[in-house]
């Protein structure tokens, strides 16, 4: 068993959940950032996300897109920059990272509501007893603000809404009630399995905020697992949703 001192970096958590066969196909391929890894993942997927290994809130997240001509487009916040070579793009990324560690990750084309990408925050909790089971205690959808690629509500000036509402209004292919129910069932399965696996390595965790993406084809993706998730998002949704999560922690 891992000790409390195990790093909580996104890279470590990625390796843990990626090692589980039932989760592997639902986790975007990621690598520690380097010029070589950027080249390889761009060649394979066309678009990638570059983000800090530590940190939260969508800070420092960039989308990088390659082209057949060799030009590289970088989207950061609401700005786009285009470079004629990977070397120039790499210099820009390194400058923006300010020396901090980065990950390069396959870009997932999220389903959208009114043209804006959204993902889900799923709260998974367990009581502070050794025999307690993980439970889903809350879900909400985070819709990106206009012109942003990140769904962080504060940083992108986005909004919070009910998951059922976001899915119903989304551009999901074959968007039927039955399909939405199947997707939510898969969302819950992935969230619960991920929490259980992570808690074997981080035995002290009792609350995890899962960031779950759903692409236009309806595939469910585990983007990140947050051990200190903000609860304020649920207060934006409703006082009842917020209180349910807070009271479960007692």
XYZ file of C-alpha atoms in Angstrom:
250
model
C 0.000 0.000 0.000
C 1.133 3.498 -0.764
C 1.915 5.920 2.003
C 0.409 9.343 2.526
C 3.488 10.876 0.945
C 2.761 9.527 -2.549
C 2.679 12.325 -5.092
C -0.805 13.524 -6.048
C 0.375 14.674 -9.471
C -1.895 14.149 -12.451
C 0.741 11.865 -13.938
C 0.763 9.531 -10.929
C -3.022 9.373 -10.766
C -3.154 8.755 -14.518
C -0.795 5.780 -14.245
C -2.856 4.264 -11.435
C -6.226 4.403 -13.191
C -4.736 3.549 -16.581
C -3.414 0.269 -15.146
C -6.988 -1.008 -14.666
C -8.249 -2.880 -17.725
C -11.892 -1.828 -17.303
C -10.858 1.856 -17.246
C -8.028 1.964 -19.770
C -10.084 2.702 -22.881
C -11.858 5.546 -21.045
C -8.700 7.470 -20.134
C -7.119 9.821 -22.689
C -3.567 8.808 -23.570
C -1.099 11.038 -21.705
C 2.664 11.499 -21.480
C 5.026 13.766 -19.556
C 5.539 16.810 -21.745
C 8.556 16.878 -24.037
C 9.137 17.979 -27.591
C 9.274 14.311 -28.664
C 6.072 13.347 -26.847
C 4.295 16.373 -28.284
C 5.345 15.284 -31.772
C 4.230 11.680 -31.236
C 0.820 12.459 -29.792
C 0.132 15.138 -32.396
C 1.009 12.647 -35.135
C -1.365 10.110 -33.612
C -4.320 12.314 -32.627
C -3.957 15.604 -34.508
C -4.890 17.630 -31.424
C -3.678 17.445 -27.828
C -4.067 19.224 -24.521
C -1.013 20.473 -22.658
C -1.580 21.130 -18.954
C 0.339 21.450 -15.675
C 1.136 18.240 -13.786
C 0.071 20.001 -10.587
C -2.642 22.561 -10.115
C -6.338 22.851 -10.834
C -9.017 25.169 -12.110
C -8.001 24.966 -15.756
C -4.984 27.203 -15.144
C -2.284 26.891 -17.802
C -4.271 24.570 -20.089
C -3.491 24.826 -23.816
C -4.869 23.055 -26.867
C -2.311 22.272 -29.546
C -3.254 21.323 -33.098
C -0.987 20.153 -35.881
C -1.474 20.334 -39.643
C -0.193 18.531 -42.726
C 1.861 21.615 -43.601
C 3.755 21.339 -40.316
C 2.246 24.465 -38.776
C 1.194 24.317 -35.126
C -1.802 26.169 -33.702
C -1.941 26.814 -29.956
C -5.137 27.885 -28.219
C -4.593 29.448 -24.797
C -7.467 31.115 -22.986
C -9.336 32.859 -25.837
C -6.258 33.519 -27.949
C -4.811 31.585 -30.882
C -1.199 31.561 -31.963
C 0.209 29.796 -35.016
C 3.819 28.675 -35.383
C 5.657 27.422 -38.419
C 7.545 24.703 -36.540
C 7.284 22.455 -33.494
C 10.436 24.046 -32.103
C 8.818 27.492 -32.071
C 5.625 26.058 -30.577
C 7.661 24.238 -27.924
C 9.409 27.467 -26.933
C 6.051 29.196 -26.489
C 4.672 26.315 -24.384
C 7.785 26.238 -22.207
C 7.619 29.978 -21.705
C 3.977 29.837 -20.638
C 4.650 26.943 -18.234
C 7.224 29.056 -16.334
C 9.369 26.011 -15.629
C 6.569 23.905 -14.175
C 6.029 20.260 -15.122
C 3.521 19.550 -17.871
C 1.508 16.713 -19.343
C 0.546 16.275 -22.967
C -2.779 14.494 -23.338
C -5.006 13.359 -26.164
C -7.633 16.006 -26.895
C -11.201 14.808 -26.422
C -13.775 16.566 -28.562
C -16.447 17.066 -25.935
C -20.151 17.171 -26.638
C -21.501 20.721 -26.741
C -24.460 22.759 -25.579
C -25.212 25.652 -27.918
C -21.741 25.279 -29.413
C -19.938 25.331 -26.054
C -18.101 22.249 -24.699
C -19.166 20.809 -21.380
C -18.022 18.113 -18.978
C -19.314 16.678 -15.726
C -18.188 16.989 -12.133
C -19.122 13.813 -10.261
C -18.688 13.766 -6.502
C -17.727 10.371 -5.087
C -17.513 9.985 -1.303
C -17.101 7.439 1.465
C -17.463 7.676 5.207
C -14.348 7.705 7.370
C -14.524 4.042 8.296
C -12.426 1.260 6.834
C -15.458 -0.704 5.607
C -17.344 2.181 3.996
C -18.182 2.020 0.301
C -17.819 4.765 -2.255
C -21.057 6.478 -3.300
C -22.067 9.056 -5.879
C -23.312 12.045 -3.892
C -23.654 14.653 -6.619
C -23.374 15.412 -10.316
C -23.424 18.599 -12.331
C -22.434 19.820 -15.785
C -19.891 22.599 -16.381
C -20.477 24.473 -19.626
C -17.577 26.532 -20.977
C -17.915 30.257 -21.522
C -18.082 31.612 -25.048
C -14.808 31.187 -26.935
C -13.118 28.998 -24.300
C -11.879 25.408 -24.588
C -11.801 24.831 -20.824
C -14.928 24.183 -18.788
C -13.719 25.676 -15.503
C -16.633 27.921 -14.607
C -14.701 30.752 -12.973
C -11.858 30.897 -15.469
C -14.007 30.626 -18.605
C -16.994 32.582 -17.273
C -19.049 29.474 -17.878
C -22.091 28.141 -16.106
C -23.319 25.207 -14.056
C -26.400 23.208 -14.965
C -28.027 19.859 -14.272
C -26.433 16.883 -16.014
C -29.766 15.695 -17.436
C -30.426 19.135 -18.901
C -26.965 19.429 -20.490
C -27.198 15.987 -22.074
C -30.712 16.571 -23.369
C -29.733 19.874 -25.002
C -26.379 18.634 -26.330
C -25.276 17.662 -29.842
C -24.840 14.040 -28.755
C -25.427 11.651 -31.659
C -28.575 9.555 -31.312
C -29.715 11.739 -28.441
C -32.553 9.714 -26.910
C -33.669 9.287 -23.288
C -32.567 5.632 -23.326
C -29.116 6.566 -24.610
C -28.704 9.274 -21.994
C -29.563 6.785 -19.243
C -26.937 4.348 -20.530
C -24.329 7.108 -20.612
C -25.089 8.162 -17.030
C -24.836 4.573 -15.876
C -21.383 4.395 -17.449
C -20.422 7.736 -15.895
C -21.260 6.366 -12.448
C -19.429 3.079 -13.050
C -16.226 4.772 -14.160
C -16.380 7.256 -11.274
C -16.874 4.567 -8.630
C -14.240 2.179 -10.005
C -11.729 5.036 -10.288
C -12.303 6.154 -6.701
C -11.936 2.602 -5.429
C -8.680 2.062 -7.316
C -7.190 5.404 -6.276
C -8.055 4.799 -2.619
C -5.857 1.698 -2.613
C -2.902 3.996 -3.237
C -4.131 7.103 -1.405
C -5.756 5.503 1.611
C -6.589 8.810 3.294
C -8.974 10.110 0.612
C -12.710 10.197 1.307
C -13.948 12.705 -1.259
C -13.034 12.769 -4.942
C -14.353 15.115 -7.607
C -14.219 13.305 -10.936
C -14.029 15.380 -14.112
C -15.826 13.270 -16.684
C -16.006 14.078 -20.382
C -18.541 12.788 -22.879
C -17.693 13.047 -26.556
C -20.201 13.568 -29.329
C -20.364 9.813 -29.965
C -21.428 9.254 -26.355
C -18.179 7.738 -25.120
C -17.366 8.494 -21.484
C -13.858 9.715 -20.563
C -12.180 10.184 -17.201
C -10.302 13.462 -17.563
C -9.074 14.009 -13.995
C -9.633 12.977 -10.388
C -9.500 15.837 -7.875
C -8.826 15.047 -4.213
C -9.714 18.531 -2.938
C -12.622 19.522 -5.187
C -14.365 22.836 -4.673
C -17.913 22.416 -3.398
C -18.983 25.908 -4.434
C -20.046 24.622 -7.848
C -22.785 22.586 -6.208
C -23.974 25.604 -4.279
C -24.399 27.342 -7.631
C -26.561 24.414 -8.713
C -28.719 24.304 -5.572
C -28.403 24.575 -1.806
C -29.874 21.079 -1.498
C -27.176 19.531 -3.724
C -24.461 21.348 -1.781
C -25.824 20.305 1.633
C -26.050 16.659 0.625
C -22.315 16.569 -0.099
C -21.332 18.566 2.992
C -23.474 16.458 5.306
C -22.040 13.221 3.918
C -18.575 14.315 5.021
C -19.622 14.569 8.669
